[in-house]
């Protein structure tokens, strides 16, 4: 199971689950750093991952049994570049474009604009290979979308309460 | 996945009920309750979505010309938004097994969409011709 992790805005790896675990124990990878392996829908903070070693998903072409089928212990440190020609794998990153446009138009609130700006950046960053940047832009787009949605909903609710009070006072 | 499907279906039913309400009640006639645009209430200016409810009322009554006068940007974006909402909802419900198209914005176009929306937002508040054509009429 090969893991990638994001460190200082750069994607690092791949490393084995055991290695990543020891890096987290040693503090080299913080529990808040984002990690990802093939099969995960999104990057997640390391603290949220309980199981670094199960192979619950389809293996990428990288894991090839050594000749003779025997496991050669490598001290848990994989060789970088041991998978020549393997495609650079990354999880699909949600761009939140549609939700960002919807909250901007329907909540009538300027907080939707930063949501659209960050959402619009996601795919360009992915195509340039800046996965950590794309994850960050995706996260910000999500946050601003919810801020805009919350403000729109909250203000409509407050307005409804005032209208009800106004109608009550008018009677 | 079941929960997500249930949520999407529930929102879809709410949306259809909302459209029926908008179709039957003219926002400009008064009488029916429609939430006001808070941006307009606070600033007195039109936001990018202002005229959207009236445009939807016109569209559901098969009056695209009227709808276009109320909010031209919304009418132009609407087909894209409908397709986008369907695709993204399907992707969200199905999860990682989803193989259909997603809504993607190439890097070169990254500033176009926020640019168009912000420009529309600003321009429709400028008094006089031709900008007043962008404000709800």
mmCIF file of C-alpha atoms in Angstrom:
data_model
loop_
_atom_site.group_PDB
_atom_site.id
_atom_site.type_symbol
_atom_site.label_atom_id
_atom_site.label_comp_id
_atom_site.label_asym_id
_atom_site.label_seq_id
_atom_site.Cartn_x
_atom_site.Cartn_y
_atom_site.Cartn_z
ATOM 1 C CA UNK A 1 0.000 0.000 0.000
ATOM 2 C CA UNK A 2 1.681 3.175 -1.171
ATOM 3 C CA UNK A 3 0.908 6.410 0.583
ATOM 4 C CA UNK A 4 1.435 10.007 -0.393
ATOM 5 C CA UNK A 5 1.542 12.869 2.059
ATOM 6 C CA UNK A 6 1.512 16.638 1.736
ATOM 7 C CA UNK A 7 4.345 18.475 3.447
ATOM 8 C CA UNK A 8 4.738 22.279 3.211
ATOM 9 C CA UNK A 9 2.461 22.421 0.225
ATOM 10 C CA UNK A 10 4.318 19.696 -1.684
ATOM 11 C CA UNK A 11 3.264 16.142 -2.325
ATOM 12 C CA UNK A 12 5.774 13.590 -0.999
ATOM 13 C CA UNK A 13 5.969 9.859 -1.404
ATOM 14 C CA UNK A 14 5.138 7.221 -2.179
ATOM 15 C CA UNK A 15 5.971 5.505 1.081
ATOM 16 C CA UNK A 16 4.666 2.282 2.581
ATOM 17 C CA UNK A 17 1.985 2.315 5.244
ATOM 18 C CA UNK A 18 4.498 1.155 7.865
ATOM 19 C CA UNK A 19 6.888 3.956 6.936
ATOM 20 C CA UNK A 20 4.175 6.577 7.048
ATOM 21 C CA UNK A 21 3.065 5.267 10.422
ATOM 22 C CA UNK A 22 6.591 5.552 11.817
ATOM 23 C CA UNK A 23 6.910 9.051 10.335
ATOM 24 C CA UNK A 24 3.738 10.062 12.148
ATOM 25 C CA UNK A 25 5.010 8.512 15.388
ATOM 26 C CA UNK A 26 8.334 10.348 15.022
ATOM 27 C CA UNK A 27 6.544 13.602 14.226
ATOM 28 C CA UNK A 28 8.046 13.929 10.742
ATOM 29 C CA UNK A 29 4.489 13.878 9.421
ATOM 30 C CA UNK A 30 2.115 15.847 11.648
ATOM 31 C CA UNK A 31 -1.289 14.379 12.474
ATOM 32 C CA UNK A 32 -2.846 17.352 10.676
ATOM 33 C CA UNK A 33 -0.864 16.782 7.447
ATOM 34 C CA UNK A 34 -2.940 15.484 4.555
ATOM 35 C CA UNK A 35 -2.353 11.921 3.370
ATOM 36 C CA UNK A 36 -3.758 9.910 0.498
ATOM 37 C CA UNK A 37 -3.483 6.510 -1.154
ATOM 38 C CA UNK A 38 -5.008 5.090 -4.319
ATOM 39 C CA UNK A 39 -8.676 4.377 -3.719
ATOM 40 C CA UNK A 40 -9.363 7.197 -1.271
ATOM 41 C CA UNK A 41 -11.866 9.754 -2.502
ATOM 42 C CA UNK A 42 -10.013 12.688 -1.012
ATOM 43 C CA UNK A 43 -6.932 13.699 0.952
ATOM 44 C CA UNK A 44 -7.466 13.381 4.691
ATOM 45 C CA UNK A 45 -5.553 14.500 7.773
ATOM 46 C CA UNK A 46 -3.271 11.694 8.996
ATOM 47 C CA UNK A 47 -5.084 11.689 12.352
ATOM 48 C CA UNK A 48 -8.255 10.429 10.666
ATOM 49 C CA UNK A 49 -6.608 7.315 9.254
ATOM 50 C CA UNK A 50 -6.783 4.303 11.541
ATOM 51 C CA UNK A 51 -5.452 1.629 9.249
ATOM 52 C CA UNK A 52 -2.375 2.330 7.154
ATOM 53 C CA UNK A 53 -1.722 -1.189 6.023
ATOM 54 C CA UNK A 54 -4.917 -2.856 4.876
ATOM 55 C CA UNK A 55 -5.286 -3.290 1.156
ATOM 56 C CA UNK A 56 -8.983 -2.741 0.835
ATOM 57 C CA UNK A 57 -8.804 -1.359 -2.692
ATOM 58 C CA UNK A 58 -7.528 -2.359 -6.078
ATOM 59 C CA UNK A 59 -3.756 -2.260 -6.064
ATOM 60 C CA UNK A 60 -2.070 0.016 -8.548
ATOM 61 C CA UNK A 61 0.220 -1.631 -11.068
ATOM 62 C CA UNK A 62 3.156 -0.723 -8.836
ATOM 63 C CA UNK A 63 2.928 -3.682 -6.484
ATOM 64 C CA UNK A 64 4.663 -6.503 -8.286
ATOM 65 C CA UNK A 65 5.542 -9.701 -6.519
ATOM 66 C CA UNK A 66 9.303 -10.253 -6.629
ATOM 67 C CA UNK A 67 10.543 -13.210 -8.702
ATOM 68 C CA UNK A 68 10.123 -16.459 -6.865
ATOM 69 C CA UNK A 69 7.259 -15.043 -4.902
ATOM 70 C CA UNK A 70 9.264 -14.575 -1.722
ATOM 71 C CA UNK A 71 8.965 -11.384 0.255
ATOM 72 C CA UNK A 72 12.289 -9.576 0.529
ATOM 73 C CA UNK A 73 12.397 -7.567 3.732
ATOM 74 C CA UNK A 74 13.525 -4.060 2.958
ATOM 75 C CA UNK A 75 13.465 -2.576 6.408
ATOM 76 C CA UNK A 76 10.236 -0.823 5.609
ATOM 77 C CA UNK A 77 11.925 1.763 3.395
ATOM 78 C CA UNK A 78 10.765 1.575 -0.212
ATOM 79 C CA UNK A 79 13.057 2.561 -3.026
ATOM 80 C CA UNK A 80 11.929 5.753 -4.696
ATOM 81 C CA UNK A 81 11.192 5.317 -8.345
ATOM 82 C CA UNK A 82 10.879 1.560 -8.022
ATOM 83 C CA UNK A 83 7.820 1.676 -10.247
ATOM 84 C CA UNK A 84 9.059 2.942 -13.586
ATOM 85 C CA UNK A 85 6.344 4.285 -15.808
ATOM 86 C CA UNK A 86 3.698 4.256 -13.108
ATOM 87 C CA UNK A 87 1.317 7.161 -13.666
ATOM 88 C CA UNK A 88 1.303 9.909 -11.082
ATOM 89 C CA UNK A 89 -1.817 8.966 -9.203
ATOM 90 C CA UNK A 90 -3.993 11.408 -7.358
ATOM 91 C CA UNK A 91 -7.497 11.354 -6.013
ATOM 92 C CA UNK A 92 -10.133 13.257 -7.934
ATOM 93 C CA UNK A 93 -10.378 16.622 -6.206
ATOM 94 C CA UNK A 94 -13.825 18.202 -6.026
ATOM 95 C CA UNK A 95 -13.787 21.689 -7.485
ATOM 96 C CA UNK A 96 -17.043 22.854 -5.792
ATOM 97 C CA UNK A 97 -17.725 24.991 -8.855
ATOM 98 C CA UNK A 98 -21.438 24.248 -9.123
ATOM 99 C CA UNK A 99 -22.205 24.710 -5.389
ATOM 100 C CA UNK A 100 -20.153 27.934 -5.376
ATOM 101 C CA UNK A 101 -22.127 29.382 -8.309
ATOM 102 C CA UNK A 102 -25.430 28.265 -6.785
ATOM 103 C CA UNK A 103 -24.796 29.944 -3.421
ATOM 104 C CA UNK A 104 -23.600 33.132 -5.129
ATOM 105 C CA UNK A 105 -26.749 33.432 -7.200
ATOM 106 C CA UNK A 106 -29.294 32.164 -4.683
ATOM 107 C CA UNK A 107 -27.921 33.543 -1.437
ATOM 108 C CA UNK A 108 -27.305 36.968 -2.970
ATOM 109 C CA UNK A 109 -24.267 37.384 -0.829
ATOM 110 C CA UNK A 110 -20.725 38.436 -1.770
ATOM 111 C CA UNK A 111 -19.193 35.521 0.183
ATOM 112 C CA UNK A 112 -19.980 33.409 -2.861
ATOM 113 C CA UNK A 113 -17.340 35.257 -4.879
ATOM 114 C CA UNK A 114 -14.286 33.891 -3.015
ATOM 115 C CA UNK A 115 -15.936 30.451 -3.233
ATOM 116 C CA UNK A 116 -16.104 30.757 -7.036
ATOM 117 C CA UNK A 117 -12.552 32.134 -7.251
ATOM 118 C CA UNK A 118 -11.089 29.203 -5.298
ATOM 119 C CA UNK A 119 -13.329 26.671 -7.088
ATOM 120 C CA UNK A 120 -12.200 28.019 -10.467
ATOM 121 C CA UNK A 121 -8.533 27.495 -9.526
ATOM 122 C CA UNK A 122 -8.824 23.814 -8.558
ATOM 123 C CA UNK A 123 -8.723 22.141 -11.980
ATOM 124 C CA UNK A 124 -5.916 24.345 -13.293
ATOM 125 C CA UNK A 125 -3.783 23.457 -10.259
ATOM 126 C CA UNK A 126 -4.512 19.751 -10.745
ATOM 127 C CA UNK A 127 -3.474 19.891 -14.399
ATOM 128 C CA UNK A 128 -0.224 21.621 -13.414
ATOM 129 C CA UNK A 129 0.452 18.840 -10.894
ATOM 130 C CA UNK A 130 0.118 21.065 -7.828
ATOM 131 C CA UNK A 131 -2.002 18.571 -5.923
ATOM 132 C CA UNK A 132 -1.470 20.115 -2.489
ATOM 133 C CA UNK A 133 -2.428 23.526 -3.880
ATOM 134 C CA UNK A 134 -5.515 22.057 -5.520
ATOM 135 C CA UNK A 135 -6.537 20.339 -2.273
ATOM 136 C CA UNK A 136 -6.107 23.645 -0.450
ATOM 137 C CA UNK A 137 -8.133 25.589 -3.061
ATOM 138 C CA UNK A 138 -10.835 22.900 -2.962
ATOM 139 C CA UNK A 139 -10.986 23.144 0.831
ATOM 140 C CA UNK A 140 -11.267 26.943 0.734
ATOM 141 C CA UNK A 141 -13.952 26.789 -1.955
ATOM 142 C CA UNK A 142 -15.897 24.381 0.273
ATOM 143 C CA UNK A 143 -15.506 26.645 3.332
ATOM 144 C CA UNK A 144 -16.629 29.807 1.502
ATOM 145 C CA UNK A 145 -19.541 27.931 -0.066
ATOM 146 C CA UNK A 146 -20.793 26.936 3.372
ATOM 147 C CA UNK A 147 -20.154 30.430 4.808
ATOM 148 C CA UNK A 148 -22.203 31.935 1.983
ATOM 149 C CA UNK A 149 -24.929 29.327 2.370
ATOM 150 C CA UNK A 150 -25.040 29.813 6.149
ATOM 151 C CA UNK A 151 -25.203 33.610 5.879
ATOM 152 C CA UNK A 152 -27.925 33.450 3.238
ATOM 153 C CA UNK A 153 -30.002 30.999 5.280
ATOM 154 C CA UNK A 154 -29.380 32.802 8.583
ATOM 155 C CA UNK A 155 -30.333 36.207 7.237
ATOM 156 C CA UNK A 156 -33.491 34.878 5.592
ATOM 157 C CA UNK A 157 -34.443 33.221 8.912
ATOM 158 C CA UNK A 158 -33.763 36.435 10.884
ATOM 159 C CA UNK A 159 -35.756 38.383 8.312
ATOM 160 C CA UNK A 160 -38.620 35.883 8.649
ATOM 161 C CA UNK A 161 -38.595 36.292 12.447
ATOM 162 C CA UNK A 162 -38.706 40.096 12.144
ATOM 163 C CA UNK A 163 -41.524 39.888 9.613
ATOM 164 C CA UNK A 164 -43.493 37.635 11.949
ATOM 165 C CA UNK A 165 -42.902 40.061 14.830
ATOM 166 C CA UNK A 166 -43.897 42.952 12.558
ATOM 167 C CA UNK A 167 -47.127 41.218 11.550
ATOM 168 C CA UNK A 168 -47.787 40.413 15.225
ATOM 169 C CA UNK A 169 -47.228 44.037 16.246
ATOM 170 C CA UNK A 170 -49.459 45.260 13.426
ATOM 171 C CA UNK A 171 -52.455 43.245 14.598
ATOM 172 C CA UNK B 1 -24.728 6.152 -0.738
ATOM 173 C CA UNK B 2 -28.344 5.455 0.247
ATOM 174 C CA UNK B 3 -28.340 8.485 2.533
ATOM 175 C CA UNK B 4 -26.893 10.678 -0.189
ATOM 176 C CA UNK B 5 -29.462 9.446 -2.694
ATOM 177 C CA UNK B 6 -32.242 10.153 -0.185
ATOM 178 C CA UNK B 7 -30.882 13.666 0.440
ATOM 179 C CA UNK B 8 -30.585 14.435 -3.280
ATOM 180 C CA UNK B 9 -34.109 13.109 -3.931
ATOM 181 C CA UNK B 10 -35.494 15.131 -1.001
ATOM 182 C CA UNK B 11 -33.806 18.303 -2.284
ATOM 183 C CA UNK B 12 -35.098 17.522 -5.775
ATOM 184 C CA UNK B 13 -38.681 17.231 -4.500
ATOM 185 C CA UNK B 14 -38.248 20.491 -2.549
ATOM 186 C CA UNK B 15 -36.910 22.135 -5.695
ATOM 187 C CA UNK B 16 -39.875 20.986 -7.793
ATOM 188 C CA UNK B 17 -42.302 22.196 -5.100
ATOM 189 C CA UNK B 18 -40.466 25.534 -5.044
ATOM 190 C CA UNK B 19 -40.709 25.808 -8.835
ATOM 191 C CA UNK B 20 -44.465 25.072 -8.673
ATOM 192 C CA UNK B 21 -44.869 27.842 -6.066
ATOM 193 C CA UNK B 22 -42.894 30.292 -8.212
ATOM 194 C CA UNK B 23 -44.833 29.267 -11.323
ATOM 195 C CA UNK B 24 -48.199 29.961 -9.664
ATOM 196 C CA UNK B 25 -47.280 33.174 -7.817
ATOM 197 C CA UNK B 26 -46.073 36.308 -9.576
ATOM 198 C CA UNK B 27 -43.307 37.856 -7.443
ATOM 199 C CA UNK B 28 -44.226 41.308 -8.790
ATOM 200 C CA UNK B 29 -47.943 41.000 -7.976
ATOM 201 C CA UNK B 30 -47.452 40.899 -4.204
ATOM 202 C CA UNK B 31 -49.604 38.783 -1.930
ATOM 203 C CA UNK B 32 -47.387 35.705 -1.972
ATOM 204 C CA UNK B 33 -44.344 35.476 0.286
ATOM 205 C CA UNK B 34 -40.957 35.647 -1.437
ATOM 206 C CA UNK B 35 -37.696 36.154 0.495
ATOM 207 C CA UNK B 36 -36.125 39.471 -0.466
ATOM 208 C CA UNK B 37 -32.538 39.812 -1.626
ATOM 209 C CA UNK B 38 -30.631 40.813 1.493
ATOM 210 C CA UNK B 39 -27.836 42.445 -0.484
ATOM 211 C CA UNK B 40 -30.416 44.734 -2.087
ATOM 212 C CA UNK B 41 -32.153 45.395 1.244
ATOM 213 C CA UNK B 42 -28.876 46.450 2.863
ATOM 214 C CA UNK B 43 -27.112 48.270 0.023
ATOM 215 C CA UNK B 44 -29.935 49.244 -2.343
ATOM 216 C CA UNK B 45 -27.900 47.722 -5.183
ATOM 217 C CA UNK B 46 -28.702 44.770 -7.415
ATOM 218 C CA UNK B 47 -26.739 41.569 -6.780
ATOM 219 C CA UNK B 48 -25.793 39.100 -9.507
ATOM 220 C CA UNK B 49 -28.875 37.003 -8.682
ATOM 221 C CA UNK B 50 -31.414 39.842 -8.453
ATOM 222 C CA UNK B 51 -34.350 39.268 -10.756
ATOM 223 C CA UNK B 52 -33.710 35.524 -10.534
ATOM 224 C CA UNK B 53 -37.057 34.693 -8.918
ATOM 225 C CA UNK B 54 -38.926 36.826 -11.468
ATOM 226 C CA UNK B 55 -36.888 35.234 -14.277
ATOM 227 C CA UNK B 56 -37.792 31.774 -12.956
ATOM 228 C CA UNK B 57 -41.458 32.768 -12.765
ATOM 229 C CA UNK B 58 -41.286 33.920 -16.389
ATOM 230 C CA UNK B 59 -39.432 30.788 -17.539
ATOM 231 C CA UNK B 60 -41.871 28.415 -15.836
ATOM 232 C CA UNK B 61 -44.645 30.313 -17.632
ATOM 233 C CA UNK B 62 -42.787 29.894 -20.951
ATOM 234 C CA UNK B 63 -41.814 33.540 -21.339
ATOM 235 C CA UNK B 64 -38.066 33.403 -22.039
ATOM 236 C CA UNK B 65 -37.994 37.007 -23.307
ATOM 237 C CA UNK B 66 -39.367 38.330 -20.024
ATOM 238 C CA UNK B 67 -36.984 36.085 -18.093
ATOM 239 C CA UNK B 68 -34.036 37.446 -20.066
ATOM 240 C CA UNK B 69 -34.980 41.024 -19.161
ATOM 241 C CA UNK B 70 -35.112 40.145 -15.454
ATOM 242 C CA UNK B 71 -31.724 38.424 -15.231
ATOM 243 C CA UNK B 72 -29.893 37.750 -18.525
ATOM 244 C CA UNK B 73 -26.878 36.059 -16.906
ATOM 245 C CA UNK B 74 -29.032 33.570 -15.011
ATOM 246 C CA UNK B 75 -30.951 32.658 -18.178
ATOM 247 C CA UNK B 76 -27.673 32.098 -20.061
ATOM 248 C CA UNK B 77 -26.072 30.078 -17.245
ATOM 249 C CA UNK B 78 -29.204 28.077 -16.478
ATOM 250 C CA UNK B 79 -28.707 25.211 -18.989
ATOM 251 C CA UNK B 80 -25.093 24.807 -17.820
ATOM 252 C CA UNK B 81 -26.174 24.929 -14.177
ATOM 253 C CA UNK B 82 -28.902 22.307 -14.684
ATOM 254 C CA UNK B 83 -26.487 19.913 -16.426
ATOM 255 C CA UNK B 84 -23.823 20.665 -13.801
ATOM 256 C CA UNK B 85 -26.142 20.035 -10.866
ATOM 257 C CA UNK B 86 -27.288 16.701 -12.361
ATOM 258 C CA UNK B 87 -23.723 15.505 -13.110
ATOM 259 C CA UNK B 88 -22.236 16.622 -9.789
ATOM 260 C CA UNK B 89 -25.169 15.174 -7.825
ATOM 261 C CA UNK B 90 -24.709 11.849 -9.625
ATOM 262 C CA UNK B 91 -20.962 11.921 -8.898
ATOM 263 C CA UNK B 92 -21.627 12.727 -5.243
ATOM 264 C CA UNK B 93 -24.244 9.996 -4.828
ATOM 265 C CA UNK B 94 -22.299 7.283 -6.675
ATOM 266 C CA UNK B 95 -18.952 8.244 -5.141
ATOM 267 C CA UNK B 96 -15.661 6.878 -6.418
ATOM 268 C CA UNK B 97 -17.341 4.418 -8.774
ATOM 269 C CA UNK B 98 -18.670 7.328 -10.843
ATOM 270 C CA UNK B 99 -17.259 7.259 -14.369
ATOM 271 C CA UNK B 100 -19.365 9.939 -16.054
ATOM 272 C CA UNK B 101 -18.253 13.464 -16.922
ATOM 273 C CA UNK B 102 -17.586 16.023 -14.197
ATOM 274 C CA UNK B 103 -17.787 19.788 -14.340
ATOM 275 C CA UNK B 104 -14.231 20.943 -15.012
ATOM 276 C CA UNK B 105 -12.842 24.408 -15.643
ATOM 277 C CA UNK B 106 -9.474 24.426 -17.499
ATOM 278 C CA UNK B 107 -6.739 26.529 -15.913
ATOM 279 C CA UNK B 108 -6.708 29.140 -18.693
ATOM 280 C CA UNK B 109 -10.400 29.845 -18.046
ATOM 281 C CA UNK B 110 -10.056 29.958 -14.252
ATOM 282 C CA UNK B 111 -10.665 33.711 -14.027
ATOM 283 C CA UNK B 112 -13.383 33.878 -16.674
ATOM 284 C CA UNK B 113 -16.267 32.679 -14.559
ATOM 285 C CA UNK B 114 -15.667 34.754 -11.413
ATOM 286 C CA UNK B 115 -14.775 37.633 -13.763
ATOM 287 C CA UNK B 116 -18.069 37.421 -15.660
ATOM 288 C CA UNK B 117 -20.143 37.190 -12.474
ATOM 289 C CA UNK B 118 -18.359 40.082 -10.725
ATOM 290 C CA UNK B 119 -18.468 42.240 -13.876
ATOM 291 C CA UNK B 120 -22.197 41.532 -14.272
ATOM 292 C CA UNK B 121 -22.739 42.349 -10.582
ATOM 293 C CA UNK B 122 -20.995 45.725 -10.950
ATOM 294 C CA UNK B 123 -22.206 46.732 -14.423
ATOM 295 C CA UNK B 124 -25.902 46.191 -13.760
ATOM 296 C CA UNK B 125 -25.712 48.807 -11.001
ATOM 297 C CA UNK B 126 -24.328 51.537 -13.270
ATOM 298 C CA UNK B 127 -27.131 53.936 -14.178
ATOM 299 C CA UNK B 128 -27.879 54.782 -17.800
ATOM 300 C CA UNK B 129 -27.776 53.008 -21.130
ATOM 301 C CA UNK B 130 -26.506 50.378 -21.923
ATOM 302 C CA UNK B 131 -25.832 49.116 -18.395
ATOM 303 C CA UNK B 132 -29.453 49.519 -17.299
ATOM 304 C CA UNK B 133 -30.289 46.731 -19.763
ATOM 305 C CA UNK B 134 -28.565 44.336 -17.343
ATOM 306 C CA UNK B 135 -30.689 45.379 -14.348
ATOM 307 C CA UNK B 136 -34.079 43.700 -13.824
ATOM 308 C CA UNK B 137 -36.644 45.428 -16.036
#
